[in-house]
Short mmCIF file of C-alpha atoms and ligand atoms in Angstrom, two decimals:
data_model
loop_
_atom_site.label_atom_id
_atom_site.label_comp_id
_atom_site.label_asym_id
_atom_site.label_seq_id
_atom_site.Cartn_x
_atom_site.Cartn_y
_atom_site.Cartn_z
CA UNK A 1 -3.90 -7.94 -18.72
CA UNK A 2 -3.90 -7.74 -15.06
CA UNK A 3 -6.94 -6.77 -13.09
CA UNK A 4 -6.09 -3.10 -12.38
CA UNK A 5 -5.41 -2.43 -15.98
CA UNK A 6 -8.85 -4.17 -16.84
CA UNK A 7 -10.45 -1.67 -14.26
CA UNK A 8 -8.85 1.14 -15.72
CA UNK A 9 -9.31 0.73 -19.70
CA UNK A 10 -13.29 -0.70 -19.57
CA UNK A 11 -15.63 1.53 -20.21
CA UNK A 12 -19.30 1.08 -21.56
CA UNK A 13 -19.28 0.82 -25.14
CA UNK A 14 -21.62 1.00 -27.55
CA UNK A 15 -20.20 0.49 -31.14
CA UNK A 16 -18.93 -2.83 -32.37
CA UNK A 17 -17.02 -4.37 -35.24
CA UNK A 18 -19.34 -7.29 -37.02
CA UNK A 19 -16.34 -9.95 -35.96
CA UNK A 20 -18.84 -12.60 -34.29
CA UNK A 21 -17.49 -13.48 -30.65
CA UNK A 22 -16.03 -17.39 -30.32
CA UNK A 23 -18.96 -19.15 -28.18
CA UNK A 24 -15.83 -20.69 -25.93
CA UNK A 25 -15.02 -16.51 -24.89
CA UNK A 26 -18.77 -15.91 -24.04
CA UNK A 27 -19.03 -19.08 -22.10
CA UNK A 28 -15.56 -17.95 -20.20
CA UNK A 29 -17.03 -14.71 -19.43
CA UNK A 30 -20.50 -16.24 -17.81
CA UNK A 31 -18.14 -18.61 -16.00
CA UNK A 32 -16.31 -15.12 -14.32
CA UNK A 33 -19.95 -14.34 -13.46
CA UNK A 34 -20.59 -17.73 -11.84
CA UNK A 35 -17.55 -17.34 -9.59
CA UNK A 36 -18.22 -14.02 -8.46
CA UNK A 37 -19.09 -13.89 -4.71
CA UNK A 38 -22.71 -14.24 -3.98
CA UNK A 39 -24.46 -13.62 -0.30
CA UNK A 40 -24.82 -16.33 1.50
CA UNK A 41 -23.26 -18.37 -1.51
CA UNK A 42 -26.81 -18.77 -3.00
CA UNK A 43 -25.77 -18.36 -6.35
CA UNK A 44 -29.54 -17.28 -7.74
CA UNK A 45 -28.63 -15.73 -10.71
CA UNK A 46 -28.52 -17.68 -14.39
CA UNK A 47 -27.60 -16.48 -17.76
CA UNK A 48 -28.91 -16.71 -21.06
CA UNK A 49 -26.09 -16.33 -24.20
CA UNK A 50 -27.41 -14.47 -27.17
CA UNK A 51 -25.39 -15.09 -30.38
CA UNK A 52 -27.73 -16.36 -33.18
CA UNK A 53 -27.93 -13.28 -35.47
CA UNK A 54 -31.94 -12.86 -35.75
CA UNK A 55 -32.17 -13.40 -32.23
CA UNK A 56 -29.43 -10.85 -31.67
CA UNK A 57 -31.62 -8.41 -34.08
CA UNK A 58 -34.76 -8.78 -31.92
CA UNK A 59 -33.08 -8.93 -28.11
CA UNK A 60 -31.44 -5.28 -29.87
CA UNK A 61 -35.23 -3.92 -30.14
CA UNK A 62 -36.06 -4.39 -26.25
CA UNK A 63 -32.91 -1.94 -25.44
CA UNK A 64 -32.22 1.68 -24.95
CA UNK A 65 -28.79 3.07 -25.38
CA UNK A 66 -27.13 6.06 -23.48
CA UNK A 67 -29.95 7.94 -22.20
CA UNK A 68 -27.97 11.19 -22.22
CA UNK A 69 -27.06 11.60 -25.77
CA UNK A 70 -29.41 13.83 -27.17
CA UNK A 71 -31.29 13.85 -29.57
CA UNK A 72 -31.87 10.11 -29.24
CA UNK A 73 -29.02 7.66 -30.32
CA UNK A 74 -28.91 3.96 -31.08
CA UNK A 75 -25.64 1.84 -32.61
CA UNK A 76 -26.02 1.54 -36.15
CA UNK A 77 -27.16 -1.60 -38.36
CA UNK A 78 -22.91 -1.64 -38.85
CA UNK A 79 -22.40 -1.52 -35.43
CA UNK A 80 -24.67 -3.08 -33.07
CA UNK A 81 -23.68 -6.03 -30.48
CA UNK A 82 -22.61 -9.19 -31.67
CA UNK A 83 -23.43 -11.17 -28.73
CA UNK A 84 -25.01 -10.39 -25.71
CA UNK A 85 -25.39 -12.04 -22.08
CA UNK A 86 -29.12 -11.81 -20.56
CA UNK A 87 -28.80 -11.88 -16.41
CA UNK A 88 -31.57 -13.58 -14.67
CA UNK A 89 -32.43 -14.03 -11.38
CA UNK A 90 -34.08 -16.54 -9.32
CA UNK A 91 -35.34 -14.74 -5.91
CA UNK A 92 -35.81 -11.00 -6.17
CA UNK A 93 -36.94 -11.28 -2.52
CA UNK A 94 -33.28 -11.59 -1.72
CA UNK A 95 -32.46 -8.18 -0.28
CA UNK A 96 -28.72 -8.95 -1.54
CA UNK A 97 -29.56 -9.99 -5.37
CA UNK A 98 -28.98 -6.56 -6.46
CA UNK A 99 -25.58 -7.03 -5.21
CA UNK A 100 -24.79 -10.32 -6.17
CA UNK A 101 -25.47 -8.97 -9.47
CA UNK A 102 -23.29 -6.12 -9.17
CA UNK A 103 -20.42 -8.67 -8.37
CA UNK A 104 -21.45 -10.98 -11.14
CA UNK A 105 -21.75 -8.30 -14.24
CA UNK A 106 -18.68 -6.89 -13.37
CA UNK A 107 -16.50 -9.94 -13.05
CA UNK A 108 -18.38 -10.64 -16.90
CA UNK A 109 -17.22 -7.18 -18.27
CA UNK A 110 -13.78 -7.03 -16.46
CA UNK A 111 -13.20 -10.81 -18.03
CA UNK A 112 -14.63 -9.40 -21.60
CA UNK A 113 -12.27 -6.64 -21.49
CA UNK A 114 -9.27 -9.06 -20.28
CA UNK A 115 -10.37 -10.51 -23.87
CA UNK A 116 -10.35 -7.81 -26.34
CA UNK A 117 -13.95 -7.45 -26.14
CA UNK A 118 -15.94 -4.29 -25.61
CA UNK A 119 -19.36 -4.67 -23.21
CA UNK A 120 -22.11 -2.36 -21.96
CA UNK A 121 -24.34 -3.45 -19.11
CA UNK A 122 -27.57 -1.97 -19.66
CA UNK A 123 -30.63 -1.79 -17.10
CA UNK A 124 -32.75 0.23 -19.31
CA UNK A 125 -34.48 -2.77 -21.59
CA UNK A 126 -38.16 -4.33 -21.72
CA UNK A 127 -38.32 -6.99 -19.72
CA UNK A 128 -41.47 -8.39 -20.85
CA UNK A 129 -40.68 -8.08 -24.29
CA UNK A 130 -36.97 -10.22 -23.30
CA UNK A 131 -38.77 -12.58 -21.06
CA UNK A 132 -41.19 -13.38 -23.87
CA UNK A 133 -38.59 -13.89 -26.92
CA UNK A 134 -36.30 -16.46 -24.95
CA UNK A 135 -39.27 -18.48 -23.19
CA UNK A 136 -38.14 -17.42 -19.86
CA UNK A 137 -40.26 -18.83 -17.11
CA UNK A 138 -41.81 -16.09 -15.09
CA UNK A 139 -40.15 -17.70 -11.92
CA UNK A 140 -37.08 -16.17 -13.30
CA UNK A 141 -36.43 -11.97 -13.42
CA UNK A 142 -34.77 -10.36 -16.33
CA UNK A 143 -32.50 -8.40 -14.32
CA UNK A 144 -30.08 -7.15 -17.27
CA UNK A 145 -28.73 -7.20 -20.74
CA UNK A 146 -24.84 -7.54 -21.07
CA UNK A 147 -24.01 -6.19 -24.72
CA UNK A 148 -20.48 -7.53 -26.14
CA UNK A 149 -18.43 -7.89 -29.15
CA UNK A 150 -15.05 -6.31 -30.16
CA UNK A 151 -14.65 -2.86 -29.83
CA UNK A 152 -15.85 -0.23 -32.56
CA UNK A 153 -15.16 2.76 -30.53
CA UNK A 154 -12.62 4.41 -27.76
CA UNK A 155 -14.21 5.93 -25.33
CA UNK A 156 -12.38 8.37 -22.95
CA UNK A 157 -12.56 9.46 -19.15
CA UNK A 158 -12.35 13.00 -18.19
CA UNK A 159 -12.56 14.52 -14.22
CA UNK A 160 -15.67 15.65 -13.89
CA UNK A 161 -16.02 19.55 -13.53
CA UNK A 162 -20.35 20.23 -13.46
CA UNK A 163 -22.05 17.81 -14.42
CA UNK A 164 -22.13 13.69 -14.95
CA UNK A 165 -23.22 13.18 -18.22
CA UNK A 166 -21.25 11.30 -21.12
CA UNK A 167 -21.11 13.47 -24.15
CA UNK A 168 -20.28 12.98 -27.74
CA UNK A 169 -17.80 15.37 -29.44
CA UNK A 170 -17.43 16.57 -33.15
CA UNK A 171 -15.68 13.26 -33.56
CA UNK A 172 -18.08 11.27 -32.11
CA UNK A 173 -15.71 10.66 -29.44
CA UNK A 174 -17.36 9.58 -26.24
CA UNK A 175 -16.61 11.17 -23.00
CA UNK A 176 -16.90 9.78 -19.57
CA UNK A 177 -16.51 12.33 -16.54
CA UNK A 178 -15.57 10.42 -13.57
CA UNK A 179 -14.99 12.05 -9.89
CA UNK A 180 -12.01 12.69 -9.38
CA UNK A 181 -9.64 10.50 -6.86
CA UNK A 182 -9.04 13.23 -4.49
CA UNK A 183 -12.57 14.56 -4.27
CA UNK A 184 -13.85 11.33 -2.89
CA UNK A 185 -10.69 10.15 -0.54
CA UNK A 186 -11.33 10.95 2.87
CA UNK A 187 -7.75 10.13 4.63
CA UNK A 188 -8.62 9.49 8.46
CA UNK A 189 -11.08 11.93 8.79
CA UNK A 190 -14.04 12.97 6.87
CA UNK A 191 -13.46 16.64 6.73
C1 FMN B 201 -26.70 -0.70 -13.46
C2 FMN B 201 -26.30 -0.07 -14.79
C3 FMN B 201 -27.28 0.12 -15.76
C4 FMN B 201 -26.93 0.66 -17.01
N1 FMN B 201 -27.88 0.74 -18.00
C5 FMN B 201 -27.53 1.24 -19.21
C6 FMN B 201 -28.49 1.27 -20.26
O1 FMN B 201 -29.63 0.83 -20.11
N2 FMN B 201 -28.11 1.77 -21.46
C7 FMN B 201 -26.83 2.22 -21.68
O2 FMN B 201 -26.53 2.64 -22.81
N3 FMN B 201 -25.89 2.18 -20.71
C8 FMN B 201 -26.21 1.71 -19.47
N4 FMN B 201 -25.27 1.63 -18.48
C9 FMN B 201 -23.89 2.10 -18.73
C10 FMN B 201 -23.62 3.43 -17.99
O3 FMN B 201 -24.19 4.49 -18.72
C11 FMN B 201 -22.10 3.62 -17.86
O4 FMN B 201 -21.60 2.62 -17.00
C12 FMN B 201 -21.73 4.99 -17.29
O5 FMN B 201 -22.08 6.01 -18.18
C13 FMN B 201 -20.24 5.10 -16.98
O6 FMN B 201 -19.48 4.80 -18.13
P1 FMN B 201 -18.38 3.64 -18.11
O7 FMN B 201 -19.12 2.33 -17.96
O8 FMN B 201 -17.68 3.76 -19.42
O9 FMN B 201 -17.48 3.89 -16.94
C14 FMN B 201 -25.59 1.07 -17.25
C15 FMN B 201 -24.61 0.87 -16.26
C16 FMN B 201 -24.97 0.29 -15.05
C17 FMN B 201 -23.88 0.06 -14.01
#
């Protein structure tokens, strides 16, 4: 799959087939986050792979899942993560982590979907509760949770018309409205 394609058919997802994930792909994708480009090249961030099953089952209670779906929604028993990727950084004080994560997650979840997997980044976890169940010094942030494991839903992208929220059909499809590419082009001139 080339890198454009990659771009074009990720999206967050949120159901997963119970097919564990080879260590050797989850080590390939935290390798995509090492090379990802980093101010200043200080490379402060460090990963922790989850993919023992009880320790999958706990790191799943410090996470919330697509805040917009209403009433409140979690993946199944059947169809939670299989593996999951826990960012940490070193120096918060770094007014460029935030991007250097940015760079890093991405390169993980373009690689993951170059791979047949399915991934959702999520921000929205308990970082005390994370930083607590895999001994992580408190030197080191919890920054975010990358869930992965192969795909259990298709998610799909719609222009957005009023409003940015994902929504959930009759068929439990997912929807994704996205800007569209002419709204936000500005060709030599802003307006
Ligand atoms: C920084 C960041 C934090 C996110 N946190 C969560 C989260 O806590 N829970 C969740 O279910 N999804 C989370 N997401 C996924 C977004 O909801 C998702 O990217 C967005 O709806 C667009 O969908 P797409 O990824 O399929 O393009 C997060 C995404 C980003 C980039």
């Amino acid at each position: 799959m080339n890198v454009y394609d990659a771009i074009i058919s990720r999206r967050s997802i949120r159901r997963f087939h119970q097919k564990p994930v080879k260590l050797e792909l989850l080590k390939k994708c935290v390798n995509a986050g090492r090379l990802a480009p980093s101010a200043a090249n200080l490379q402060q961030l460090e990963y922790i792979i989850v993919n023992d099953k009880t320790l999958c089952a706990h790191l799943f209670e410090a996470l919330h899942w697509a805040a917009y779906i209403q009433p409140k929604w979690i993946p199944k028993e059947t169809e939670r993560p299989t593996a999951y990727i826990v960012v940490l950084v070193k120096d918060t004080q770094n007014p460029y982590y935030e991007r250097d994560v940015g760079f890093a997650t991405e390169n993980i979840v373009l690689t993951a979907e170059g791979e047949g997997l399915g991934s959702c980044i999520l921000c929205n976890i308990e970082r005390v509760k994370i930083q607590e169940l895999f001994n992580i010094p408190l030197e080191l942030a919890v920054d975010s949770v990358i869930a992965l494991g192969y795909k259990a839903e298709t998610p799909v992208v719609e222009d957005l018309k009023d409003s940015v929220k994902y929504w959930r059909d009759d068929h439990e499809i997912l929807h994704v409205p996205k800007r569209k590419l002419d709204d936000i082009i500005h060709l030599n001139k802003y307006a």
